[in-house]
CSV table of C-alpha atoms and ligand atoms in Angstrom, one decimal:
chain,number,residue,atom,x,y,z
A,1,UNK,CA,1.3,-8.0,-7.8
A,2,UNK,CA,5.3,-5.8,-8.1
A,3,UNK,CA,4.5,-2.3,-9.1
A,4,UNK,CA,6.4,-2.4,-12.5
A,5,UNK,CA,9.1,-0.2,-12.7
A,6,UNK,CA,9.0,3.4,-14.0
A,7,UNK,CA,10.3,4.6,-18.0
A,8,UNK,CA,13.2,5.3,-18.3
A,9,UNK,CA,14.3,8.7,-17.1
A,10,UNK,CA,16.2,11.3,-18.6
A,11,UNK,CA,19.5,12.2,-16.9
A,12,UNK,CA,19.3,14.2,-13.6
A,13,UNK,CA,19.4,18.0,-14.0
A,14,UNK,CA,19.8,20.3,-11.0
A,15,UNK,CA,16.5,21.3,-10.8
A,16,UNK,CA,17.3,24.2,-8.4
A,17,UNK,CA,13.6,23.1,-6.9
A,18,UNK,CA,13.6,24.2,-3.1
A,19,UNK,CA,11.2,21.7,-0.2
A,20,UNK,CA,7.9,24.1,-1.6
A,21,UNK,CA,8.3,22.8,-5.3
A,22,UNK,CA,8.2,19.5,-3.8
A,23,UNK,CA,5.1,19.9,-1.7
A,24,UNK,CA,3.3,17.1,-4.4
A,25,UNK,CA,5.5,14.4,-3.0
A,26,UNK,CA,5.6,15.5,0.6
A,27,UNK,CA,3.1,14.9,3.1
A,28,UNK,CA,0.5,17.7,3.6
A,29,UNK,CA,1.4,19.3,6.8
A,30,UNK,CA,4.9,20.0,5.0
A,31,UNK,CA,6.2,23.6,5.4
A,32,UNK,CA,9.4,24.9,5.5
A,33,UNK,CA,10.6,27.6,8.6
A,34,UNK,CA,13.7,29.0,8.9
A,35,UNK,CA,15.3,27.0,6.5
A,36,UNK,CA,14.1,23.6,8.2
A,37,UNK,CA,11.6,21.6,7.0
A,38,UNK,CA,8.4,20.9,9.5
A,39,UNK,CA,5.7,18.6,9.0
A,40,UNK,CA,3.5,18.5,11.1
A,41,UNK,CA,4.3,21.4,13.6
A,42,UNK,CA,7.7,19.0,13.7
A,43,UNK,CA,10.6,20.5,12.8
A,44,UNK,CA,12.5,17.5,11.4
A,45,UNK,CA,15.8,18.6,11.9
A,46,UNK,CA,15.2,18.3,15.6
A,47,UNK,CA,13.3,15.9,15.5
A,48,UNK,CA,16.2,14.1,13.9
A,49,UNK,CA,18.7,14.7,16.4
A,50,UNK,CA,16.6,14.1,19.0
A,51,UNK,CA,15.0,10.6,17.9
A,52,UNK,CA,17.8,9.1,16.1
A,53,UNK,CA,18.5,8.2,12.2
A,54,UNK,CA,17.3,6.3,10.1
A,55,UNK,CA,13.7,7.6,11.3
A,56,UNK,CA,10.2,6.8,9.5
A,57,UNK,CA,8.6,10.0,10.1
A,58,UNK,CA,4.8,10.0,8.6
A,59,UNK,CA,1.9,12.6,9.2
A,60,UNK,CA,-0.8,11.6,10.9
A,61,UNK,CA,-3.1,14.3,9.6
A,62,UNK,CA,-2.3,13.3,6.0
A,63,UNK,CA,-3.3,9.5,6.7
A,64,UNK,CA,-6.3,10.6,8.1
A,65,UNK,CA,-7.0,12.5,5.2
A,66,UNK,CA,-6.9,10.6,2.9
A,67,UNK,CA,-8.9,7.6,4.5
A,68,UNK,CA,-11.7,10.1,4.5
A,69,UNK,CA,-11.4,11.2,1.0
A,70,UNK,CA,-11.9,7.7,0.4
A,71,UNK,CA,-14.8,7.1,2.3
A,72,UNK,CA,-16.2,10.7,1.4
A,73,UNK,CA,-15.4,10.5,-2.4
A,74,UNK,CA,-17.0,6.2,-3.0
A,75,UNK,CA,-20.1,6.7,-0.4
A,76,UNK,CA,-20.6,9.9,-2.3
A,77,UNK,CA,-21.6,7.8,-5.3
A,78,UNK,CA,-23.1,4.9,-3.2
A,79,UNK,CA,-23.8,4.5,0.5
A,80,UNK,CA,-22.9,1.1,0.5
A,81,UNK,CA,-18.9,1.1,0.4
A,82,UNK,CA,-16.2,-0.8,2.4
A,83,UNK,CA,-13.3,1.2,2.5
A,84,UNK,CA,-10.6,-1.1,3.3
A,85,UNK,CA,-7.5,-0.1,4.1
A,86,UNK,CA,-4.2,-2.7,2.3
A,87,UNK,CA,-2.4,-3.3,6.0
A,88,UNK,CA,0.5,-4.9,3.7
A,89,UNK,CA,1.9,-1.2,2.7
A,90,UNK,CA,2.2,-0.2,6.0
A,91,UNK,CA,1.1,-1.8,9.2
A,92,UNK,CA,1.5,-0.9,12.8
A,93,UNK,CA,-0.8,-1.2,16.1
A,94,UNK,CA,-1.4,2.4,15.6
A,95,UNK,CA,-2.3,2.5,12.2
A,96,UNK,CA,-4.6,-0.1,12.7
A,97,UNK,CA,-6.3,1.7,15.4
A,98,UNK,CA,-6.1,4.8,13.1
A,99,UNK,CA,-8.3,2.5,10.5
A,100,UNK,CA,-10.7,1.5,13.0
A,101,UNK,CA,-11.1,4.7,14.1
A,102,UNK,CA,-11.9,6.4,10.6
A,103,UNK,CA,-14.4,3.7,10.2
A,104,UNK,CA,-12.8,2.1,7.6
A,105,UNK,CA,-12.5,-2.0,7.1
A,106,UNK,CA,-8.4,-3.9,7.3
A,107,UNK,CA,-7.3,-6.0,4.6
A,108,UNK,CA,-4.8,-8.6,6.1
A,109,UNK,CA,-2.7,-10.6,4.2
A,110,UNK,CA,-1.0,-13.4,6.6
A,111,UNK,CA,-1.8,-14.7,10.1
A,112,UNK,CA,0.9,-11.9,11.1
A,113,UNK,CA,-1.0,-8.7,10.1
A,114,UNK,CA,-4.1,-10.6,11.5
A,115,UNK,CA,-2.4,-10.7,14.7
A,116,UNK,CA,-1.5,-7.0,14.7
A,117,UNK,CA,-5.4,-6.0,13.9
A,118,UNK,CA,-6.3,-8.7,17.1
A,119,UNK,CA,-3.8,-6.8,19.5
A,120,UNK,CA,-5.0,-3.5,17.8
A,121,UNK,CA,-8.5,-4.4,19.1
A,122,UNK,CA,-9.5,-4.0,15.9
A,123,UNK,CA,-13.3,-5.0,15.2
A,124,UNK,CA,-12.8,-8.3,13.9
A,125,UNK,CA,-16.2,-8.3,11.5
A,126,UNK,CA,-14.6,-5.6,9.4
A,127,UNK,CA,-11.6,-7.7,8.5
A,128,UNK,CA,-10.8,-8.5,4.8
A,129,UNK,CA,-8.3,-12.1,4.5
A,130,UNK,CA,-6.6,-12.5,1.4
A,131,UNK,CA,-3.1,-14.5,0.2
A,132,UNK,CA,-3.8,-16.7,-2.3
A,133,UNK,CA,-2.1,-19.7,0.0
A,134,UNK,CA,-3.0,-19.3,3.4
A,135,UNK,CA,-1.5,-22.0,5.5
A,136,UNK,CA,-4.2,-24.4,7.2
A,137,UNK,CA,-3.2,-22.9,10.6
A,138,UNK,CA,-4.1,-19.3,9.5
A,139,UNK,CA,-7.5,-20.4,8.1
A,140,UNK,CA,-8.3,-21.7,11.7
A,141,UNK,CA,-6.9,-18.2,12.6
A,142,UNK,CA,-9.5,-16.8,10.6
A,143,UNK,CA,-12.7,-18.8,12.2
A,144,UNK,CA,-11.5,-18.6,15.8
A,145,UNK,CA,-10.9,-15.3,15.4
A,146,UNK,CA,-14.2,-13.9,13.2
A,147,UNK,CA,-13.3,-12.3,10.5
A,148,UNK,CA,-15.6,-10.9,8.7
A,149,UNK,CA,-14.6,-12.3,5.2
A,150,UNK,CA,-12.2,-14.2,3.7
A,151,UNK,CA,-11.2,-14.0,0.1
A,152,UNK,CA,-10.5,-17.3,-1.3
A,153,UNK,CA,-7.7,-18.0,-4.0
A,154,UNK,CA,-8.0,-21.7,-4.8
A,155,UNK,CA,-10.0,-24.8,-4.8
A,156,UNK,CA,-8.1,-26.4,-1.9
A,157,UNK,CA,-8.0,-23.6,0.2
A,158,UNK,CA,-12.0,-23.1,-0.4
A,159,UNK,CA,-12.6,-27.0,0.8
A,160,UNK,CA,-10.4,-26.6,3.8
A,161,UNK,CA,-12.0,-23.2,4.8
A,162,UNK,CA,-15.1,-25.3,4.8
A,163,UNK,CA,-14.3,-28.3,6.8
A,164,UNK,CA,-12.9,-26.0,9.4
A,165,UNK,CA,-15.9,-23.8,9.5
A,166,UNK,CA,-18.1,-27.0,9.3
A,167,UNK,CA,-15.8,-28.6,12.0
A,168,UNK,CA,-16.5,-25.3,14.5
A,169,UNK,CA,-20.3,-24.8,13.7
A,170,UNK,CA,-19.9,-22.2,11.9
A,171,UNK,CA,-20.3,-20.2,8.6
A,172,UNK,CA,-17.9,-18.3,7.2
A,173,UNK,CA,-18.8,-15.4,4.4
A,174,UNK,CA,-16.4,-15.4,1.3
A,175,UNK,CA,-15.7,-13.5,-1.5
A,176,UNK,CA,-13.6,-15.0,-4.5
A,177,UNK,CA,-10.9,-14.1,-5.9
A,178,UNK,CA,-11.0,-12.9,-9.8
A,179,UNK,CA,-8.3,-12.9,-12.4
A,180,UNK,CA,-10.3,-10.5,-15.1
A,181,UNK,CA,-8.2,-11.3,-17.7
A,182,UNK,CA,-7.6,-7.7,-17.9
A,183,UNK,CA,-3.9,-6.2,-16.1
A,184,UNK,CA,-2.9,-2.1,-15.4
A,185,UNK,CA,0.1,-1.3,-16.6
A,186,UNK,CA,0.7,2.4,-14.9
A,187,UNK,CA,-0.6,4.5,-17.9
A,188,UNK,CA,-2.7,2.1,-19.4
A,189,UNK,CA,-4.4,-2.0,-19.4
A,190,UNK,CA,-3.5,-4.7,-21.4
A,191,UNK,CA,-5.8,-7.7,-22.0
A,192,UNK,CA,-4.5,-10.6,-20.9
A,193,UNK,CA,-5.8,-13.5,-22.7
A,194,UNK,CA,-3.9,-16.4,-21.0
A,195,UNK,CA,-4.7,-15.0,-17.5
A,196,UNK,CA,-0.7,-16.2,-16.5
A,197,UNK,CA,-1.4,-15.5,-12.3
A,198,UNK,CA,-0.5,-17.5,-9.6
A,199,UNK,CA,-3.4,-15.3,-8.2
A,200,UNK,CA,-7.3,-16.4,-7.9
A,201,UNK,CA,-9.2,-18.0,-10.5
A,202,UNK,CA,-9.4,-17.4,-14.4
A,203,UNK,CA,-12.2,-16.7,-15.7
A,204,UNK,CA,-12.0,-18.1,-19.5
A,205,UNK,CA,-11.1,-21.7,-19.0
A,206,UNK,CA,-14.2,-21.6,-16.7
A,207,UNK,CA,-12.8,-22.0,-13.3
A,208,UNK,CA,-14.2,-18.5,-11.9
A,209,UNK,CA,-17.7,-20.3,-12.5
A,210,UNK,CA,-16.7,-23.6,-11.6
A,211,UNK,CA,-15.2,-22.0,-7.9
A,212,UNK,CA,-18.4,-19.8,-8.0
A,213,UNK,CA,-20.7,-23.0,-7.7
A,214,UNK,CA,-18.2,-25.3,-5.7
A,215,UNK,CA,-18.4,-22.4,-2.8
A,216,UNK,CA,-22.2,-22.4,-3.0
A,217,UNK,CA,-22.7,-26.0,-2.3
A,218,UNK,CA,-19.8,-26.6,0.2
A,219,UNK,CA,-21.1,-26.4,3.8
A,220,UNK,CA,-19.8,-23.7,6.2
A,221,UNK,CA,-19.1,-21.2,3.3
A,222,UNK,CA,-21.7,-18.2,2.0
A,223,UNK,CA,-20.5,-16.9,-0.9
A,224,UNK,CA,-21.1,-13.5,-1.1
A,225,UNK,CA,-19.0,-12.2,-3.9
A,226,UNK,CA,-16.3,-11.2,-6.4
A,227,UNK,CA,-12.7,-9.8,-5.9
A,228,UNK,CA,-10.4,-8.5,-7.7
A,229,UNK,CA,-7.2,-6.7,-7.7
A,230,UNK,CA,-5.7,-5.5,-11.5
A,231,UNK,CA,-2.3,-4.3,-10.1
A,232,UNK,CA,-0.3,-1.7,-8.2
A,233,UNK,CA,0.3,2.2,-8.8
A,234,UNK,CA,-1.8,2.9,-11.8
A,235,UNK,CA,-2.5,6.4,-12.7
A,236,UNK,CA,-5.4,5.4,-15.6
A,237,UNK,CA,-8.6,4.8,-14.2
A,238,UNK,CA,-9.8,3.4,-17.2
A,239,UNK,CA,-8.1,0.1,-16.9
A,240,UNK,CA,-10.1,0.2,-13.3
A,241,UNK,CA,-13.3,0.6,-15.6
A,242,UNK,CA,-12.3,-1.6,-18.1
A,243,UNK,CA,-12.0,-4.9,-15.4
A,244,UNK,CA,-15.2,-3.4,-13.5
A,245,UNK,CA,-17.0,-3.8,-17.2
A,246,UNK,CA,-15.8,-7.3,-17.5
A,247,UNK,CA,-16.5,-8.6,-13.8
A,248,UNK,CA,-20.1,-6.9,-13.9
A,249,UNK,CA,-20.4,-9.5,-17.2
A,250,UNK,CA,-19.2,-12.1,-14.6
A,251,UNK,CA,-22.0,-11.5,-12.6
A,252,UNK,CA,-24.7,-11.6,-15.0
A,253,UNK,CA,-23.2,-14.7,-15.6
A,254,UNK,CA,-22.9,-16.5,-12.4
A,255,UNK,CA,-26.8,-14.7,-11.5
A,256,UNK,CA,-27.9,-16.5,-15.3
A,257,UNK,CA,-26.5,-20.1,-14.5
A,258,UNK,CA,-27.0,-20.6,-10.8
A,259,UNK,CA,-29.6,-18.2,-9.7
A,260,UNK,CA,-27.0,-16.3,-7.2
A,261,UNK,CA,-26.6,-12.8,-7.2
A,262,UNK,CA,-23.0,-10.9,-6.2
A,263,UNK,CA,-23.6,-9.0,-2.8
A,264,UNK,CA,-20.3,-7.8,-2.5
A,265,UNK,CA,-17.8,-6.8,-5.6
A,266,UNK,CA,-14.6,-6.1,-4.6
A,267,UNK,CA,-12.4,-4.1,-6.9
A,268,UNK,CA,-8.8,-3.9,-5.1
A,269,UNK,CA,-6.4,-1.9,-4.4
A,270,UNK,CA,-3.9,0.4,-7.0
A,271,UNK,CA,-4.5,4.0,-7.4
A,272,UNK,CA,-1.3,5.5,-7.9
A,273,UNK,CA,0.2,8.3,-6.5
A,274,UNK,CA,2.9,10.6,-7.4
A,275,UNK,CA,7.0,9.8,-5.9
A,276,UNK,CA,8.3,12.2,-8.7
A,277,UNK,CA,7.3,16.0,-9.2
A,278,UNK,CA,5.9,15.4,-12.3
A,279,UNK,CA,3.8,12.4,-11.8
A,280,UNK,CA,0.2,13.2,-11.8
A,281,UNK,CA,-1.9,10.8,-10.1
A,282,UNK,CA,-5.5,10.6,-10.3
A,283,UNK,CA,-7.5,11.8,-7.2
A,284,UNK,CA,-9.2,10.5,-4.7
A,285,UNK,CA,-12.4,12.3,-6.0
A,286,UNK,CA,-12.2,11.2,-9.3
A,287,UNK,CA,-11.4,7.3,-8.8
A,288,UNK,CA,-14.8,6.9,-6.5
A,289,UNK,CA,-16.4,8.3,-9.3
A,290,UNK,CA,-15.2,5.7,-12.0
A,291,UNK,CA,-15.2,2.7,-9.5
A,292,UNK,CA,-18.4,3.7,-8.0
A,293,UNK,CA,-20.6,5.0,-10.7
A,294,UNK,CA,-18.9,2.3,-12.7
A,295,UNK,CA,-20.4,-0.5,-11.2
A,296,UNK,CA,-23.6,0.9,-10.8
A,297,UNK,CA,-24.0,1.7,-14.2
A,298,UNK,CA,-22.8,-1.6,-15.8
A,299,UNK,CA,-25.0,-3.4,-13.4
A,300,UNK,CA,-28.1,-1.3,-14.1
A,301,UNK,CA,-27.2,-2.1,-18.4
A,302,UNK,CA,-27.4,-5.8,-16.9
A,303,UNK,CA,-30.3,-5.7,-15.1
A,304,UNK,CA,-28.6,-6.6,-12.0
A,305,UNK,CA,-29.0,-4.8,-8.2
A,306,UNK,CA,-26.2,-2.9,-7.6
A,307,UNK,CA,-24.6,-4.8,-5.0
A,308,UNK,CA,-22.4,-3.7,-1.8
A,309,UNK,CA,-18.8,-2.2,-3.1
A,310,UNK,CA,-15.4,-2.5,-1.1
A,311,UNK,CA,-12.0,-0.7,-2.4
A,312,UNK,CA,-8.7,-2.0,-1.1
A,313,UNK,CA,-6.0,0.8,-0.9
A,314,UNK,CA,-2.7,0.9,0.4
A,315,UNK,CA,-0.7,2.9,-1.5
A,316,UNK,CA,-2.4,5.8,-1.9
A,317,UNK,CA,-3.4,5.9,2.4
A,318,UNK,CA,0.4,6.2,3.6
A,319,UNK,CA,3.0,6.8,0.7
A,320,UNK,CA,3.0,10.7,0.2
A,321,UNK,CA,2.2,10.6,4.0
A,322,UNK,CA,5.9,9.3,5.3
A,323,UNK,CA,9.4,10.4,4.6
A,324,UNK,CA,12.1,8.9,5.8
A,325,UNK,CA,15.1,10.6,7.9
A,326,UNK,CA,19.0,10.2,7.5
A,327,UNK,CA,22.0,11.2,8.4
A,328,UNK,CA,24.5,12.3,5.8
A,329,UNK,CA,27.5,10.1,7.2
A,330,UNK,CA,30.0,10.8,3.9
A,331,UNK,CA,30.5,12.3,0.7
A,332,UNK,CA,32.2,10.9,-2.3
A,333,UNK,CA,33.2,12.7,-5.3
A,334,UNK,CA,34.7,10.4,-8.1
A,335,UNK,CA,35.5,13.2,-10.3
A,336,UNK,CA,33.9,12.9,-13.8
A,337,UNK,CA,31.5,10.2,-12.9
A,338,UNK,CA,29.4,10.8,-9.6
A,339,UNK,CA,29.0,11.7,-6.6
A,340,UNK,CA,27.8,9.6,-3.5
A,341,UNK,CA,26.4,10.5,-0.7
A,342,UNK,CA,25.8,7.8,2.0
A,343,UNK,CA,23.7,7.8,4.6
A,344,UNK,CA,22.9,5.6,7.8
A,345,UNK,CA,20.2,3.4,6.5
A,346,UNK,CA,19.5,1.8,2.7
A,347,UNK,CA,18.2,-1.5,1.1
A,348,UNK,CA,17.2,-2.7,4.5
A,349,UNK,CA,14.8,0.3,4.7
A,350,UNK,CA,13.7,1.5,1.3
A,351,UNK,CA,14.6,-2.6,-0.8
A,352,UNK,CA,11.6,-0.4,-3.6
A,353,UNK,CA,15.1,1.1,-5.5
A,354,UNK,CA,17.0,-2.2,-5.9
A,355,UNK,CA,14.1,-3.6,-6.1
A,356,UNK,CA,11.5,-2.5,-8.6
A,357,UNK,CA,14.3,0.9,-9.7
A,358,UNK,CA,11.9,3.2,-8.1
A,359,UNK,CA,12.7,6.8,-8.1
A,360,UNK,CA,12.3,9.3,-4.7
A,361,UNK,CA,12.5,12.9,-4.5
A,362,UNK,CA,15.1,14.0,-1.7
A,363,UNK,CA,16.1,17.1,0.2
A,364,UNK,CA,18.7,18.2,2.5
A,365,UNK,CA,15.8,19.0,5.8
A,366,UNK,CA,18.3,21.6,7.1
A,367,UNK,CA,18.6,23.5,3.8
A,368,UNK,CA,14.7,22.9,3.3
A,369,UNK,CA,14.9,26.7,1.8
A,370,UNK,CA,17.4,26.0,-0.7
A,371,UNK,CA,18.0,25.4,-4.1
A,372,UNK,CA,19.1,21.7,-5.7
A,373,UNK,CA,22.0,22.6,-6.8
A,374,UNK,CA,23.9,19.5,-7.3
A,375,UNK,CA,23.1,16.1,-8.6
A,376,UNK,CA,24.1,13.4,-6.0
A,377,UNK,CA,23.2,9.5,-5.7
A,378,UNK,CA,22.1,8.8,-2.3
A,379,UNK,CA,24.0,5.0,-1.3
A,380,UNK,CA,22.9,3.2,1.7
A,381,UNK,CA,25.7,1.5,3.7
A,382,UNK,CA,24.8,-2.1,3.0
A,383,UNK,CA,27.7,-3.9,1.5
A,384,UNK,CA,26.6,-4.2,-2.1
A,385,UNK,CA,26.9,-1.8,-4.8
A,386,UNK,CA,22.9,-1.9,-5.6
A,387,UNK,CA,22.3,-0.6,-2.1
A,388,UNK,CA,21.0,2.7,-3.6
A,389,UNK,CA,18.5,4.8,-2.2
A,390,UNK,CA,18.0,7.1,-4.6
A,391,UNK,CA,19.8,7.0,-8.3
A,392,UNK,CA,20.9,11.1,-9.5
A,393,UNK,CA,18.8,13.1,-7.3
A,394,UNK,CA,19.0,16.8,-7.3
A,395,UNK,CA,20.1,17.6,-4.0
A,396,UNK,CA,21.3,20.6,-2.1
A,397,UNK,CA,25.0,20.6,-1.3
A,398,UNK,CA,25.5,18.0,0.9
A,399,UNK,CA,27.7,18.2,3.9
A,400,UNK,CA,28.5,15.5,6.8
A,401,UNK,CA,25.6,15.7,9.7
A,402,UNK,CA,22.7,17.3,7.1
A,403,UNK,CA,19.9,15.9,7.6
A,404,UNK,CA,18.9,13.8,4.1
A,405,UNK,CA,15.0,13.1,3.4
A,406,UNK,CA,13.8,11.0,1.2
A,407,UNK,CA,10.1,11.6,0.3
A,408,UNK,CA,7.2,9.9,-0.5
A,409,UNK,CA,8.6,6.3,2.0
A,410,UNK,CA,5.5,5.8,3.7
A,411,UNK,CA,3.8,2.6,1.3
A,412,UNK,CA,6.2,-0.4,0.9
A,413,UNK,CA,8.9,0.8,2.6
A,414,UNK,CA,9.2,-0.2,6.4
A,415,UNK,CA,6.4,-2.9,5.4
A,416,UNK,CA,9.6,-4.8,3.6
A,417,UNK,CA,12.0,-3.7,5.7
A,418,UNK,CA,14.7,-5.9,6.7
A,419,UNK,CA,17.9,-6.5,8.6
A,420,UNK,CA,20.0,-7.2,6.3
A,421,UNK,CA,23.6,-7.3,7.3
A,422,UNK,CA,22.3,-7.1,10.9
A,423,UNK,CA,21.1,-3.9,10.1
A,424,UNK,CA,18.7,-2.4,12.9
A,425,UNK,CA,15.1,-1.3,11.6
A,426,UNK,CA,14.6,2.1,12.1
A,427,UNK,CA,11.7,3.7,14.1
A,428,UNK,CA,8.2,5.1,13.2
A,429,UNK,CA,7.6,8.2,14.3
A,430,UNK,CA,4.4,9.9,13.9
A,431,UNK,CA,3.8,13.9,14.1
A,432,UNK,CA,0.6,16.1,14.4
A,433,UNK,CA,-0.3,19.4,16.1
A,434,UNK,CA,3.3,19.5,17.1
A,435,UNK,CA,4.3,16.7,19.1
A,436,UNK,CA,5.5,13.5,17.7
A,437,UNK,CA,5.7,10.6,19.5
A,438,UNK,CA,7.4,6.9,18.7
A,439,UNK,CA,4.4,4.1,17.4
A,440,UNK,CA,7.5,1.7,16.4
A,441,UNK,CA,10.7,2.3,18.6
A,442,UNK,CA,13.3,1.7,16.5
A,443,UNK,CA,15.4,-1.6,17.2
A,444,UNK,CA,18.1,-2.7,19.5
A,445,UNK,CA,20.5,-5.3,19.5
A,446,UNK,CA,18.9,-7.8,21.7
A,447,UNK,CA,15.7,-6.9,19.0
A,448,UNK,CA,17.8,-9.2,16.7
A,449,UNK,CA,19.3,-12.0,19.1
A,450,UNK,CA,15.4,-12.0,20.7
A,451,UNK,CA,15.5,-15.8,18.5
A,452,UNK,CA,18.4,-17.0,18.5
A,453,UNK,CA,19.3,-20.3,20.2
A,454,UNK,CA,22.3,-20.6,22.0
B,501,LLP,N1,-5.6,-5.5,-1.9
B,501,LLP,C1,-5.0,-6.6,-2.6
B,501,LLP,C2,-5.5,-8.0,-2.9
B,501,LLP,C3,-3.3,-6.7,-2.9
B,501,LLP,O1,-2.9,-7.4,-3.8
B,501,LLP,C4,-2.9,-5.3,-2.9
B,501,LLP,C5,-1.4,-4.9,-2.9
B,501,LLP,C6,-3.7,-4.1,-2.6
B,501,LLP,C7,-5.0,-4.6,-2.4
B,501,LLP,C8,-3.5,-2.6,-2.3
B,501,LLP,O2,-2.5,-1.8,-3.2
B,501,LLP,P1,-1.9,-0.4,-3.8
B,501,LLP,O3,-3.7,0.2,-3.2
B,501,LLP,O4,-1.3,-0.6,-2.5
B,501,LLP,O5,-1.5,-0.3,-4.7
B,501,LLP,N2,5.7,-4.5,-2.6
B,501,LLP,C9,4.9,-3.2,-3.9
B,501,LLP,C10,3.6,-3.5,-4.5
B,501,LLP,C11,2.6,-4.7,-4.1
B,501,LLP,C12,1.3,-4.7,-4.0
B,501,LLP,C13,0.5,-5.9,-3.7
B,501,LLP,N3,-0.6,-5.5,-3.6
B,501,LLP,C14,5.6,-1.9,-4.3
B,501,LLP,O6,6.3,-1.8,-3.4
B,501,LLP,O7,5.0,-1.3,-5.3
């Protein structure tokens, strides 16, 4: 589900903030030394010069801390919790390995993401497979790989998976994706009676119950439980609480009608993050309490045993761990209108601004201790006017060759990147303990032509 565009913003003003004031959106190891922005003990200005720009930089300590916080604050309330990192937010082999090392599971939503997990040696029993239209080939790949769980999204898929599993003489654990009729807005929830969604089985028209009954009777499938995902970039925890109320009530109905108890309840992802300094997302600690305690309490109310629980964070693991570094190439002052600062990247490495009207904080990494004294629009290098990275960004006074840093780009930027205008994709660098390494190298022109047939 796409993140909702944020509320209309007041016109930006120079805010005199320095990098120190941007701590809420920067990686946890960010600091200012000698006027430069450092992350993971690495000078980002030197890094940009050595590794080249545009460049995604990710703080390994930040990612591990987020994963550990999820494990800690969910299992604090109930030991039977899987923290399932949603690979669509950012995936690379190094990321898959980190998720495995941190005792987490992995959500893959395509055959390609599954291929990454396999290449990384990720334990297949810890894989959750998503997608609203998995192809027969993808379903076969899941069975052959021995994935832990397939989250079934349609009747056709259920029949296909059953036939494929039965033909192989295996039984696949499945969850059914249910649309609880609760949709999260960033700051609230909406009850969507119509359940107009391409995802999952709606409860209202009885489809979800019909799906459960079919999953129980089909050969080759082990109906383990339910999945829901109510949205992304959610600030209000009561949206999750409301959806949990609805889905546990449905678990009760399942027990009454079929005698089968749901053994696993997956509440999806969605916890919001700070993109702007004023944003105040909920903490992982509070989220763990609302979700895990909430499920336990609702189950008790309905006389059900508490199931195993899964949560599927993506954005809140990686968004603030990452920044994008660019080199300023040109500065256009249009008197009385605006100033454009053009960088060596754009909508090919960050589509979220043009797609969702997303807003980011920016700073000049080599002027990190200086106040943001002006406002400029950070534009990309692509052939269209909508190619904007940050609209009306308070910024230190920019000069050509400055290193411009856009904050909180660790989620859904690299994973949604493209080769528009045959732009090579930036590399991804992990930083930590004063060292850096490419985990994904920058593309070359040869990479761009790899699939050409001459
Ligand atoms: N589980 C499922 C089934 C999902 O569909 C998603 C995200 C997640 C977990 C992870 O949600 P998160 O914790 O990251 O909110 N491209 C958009 C975001 C789309 C989210 C899609 N599903 C963006 O750039 O904001």
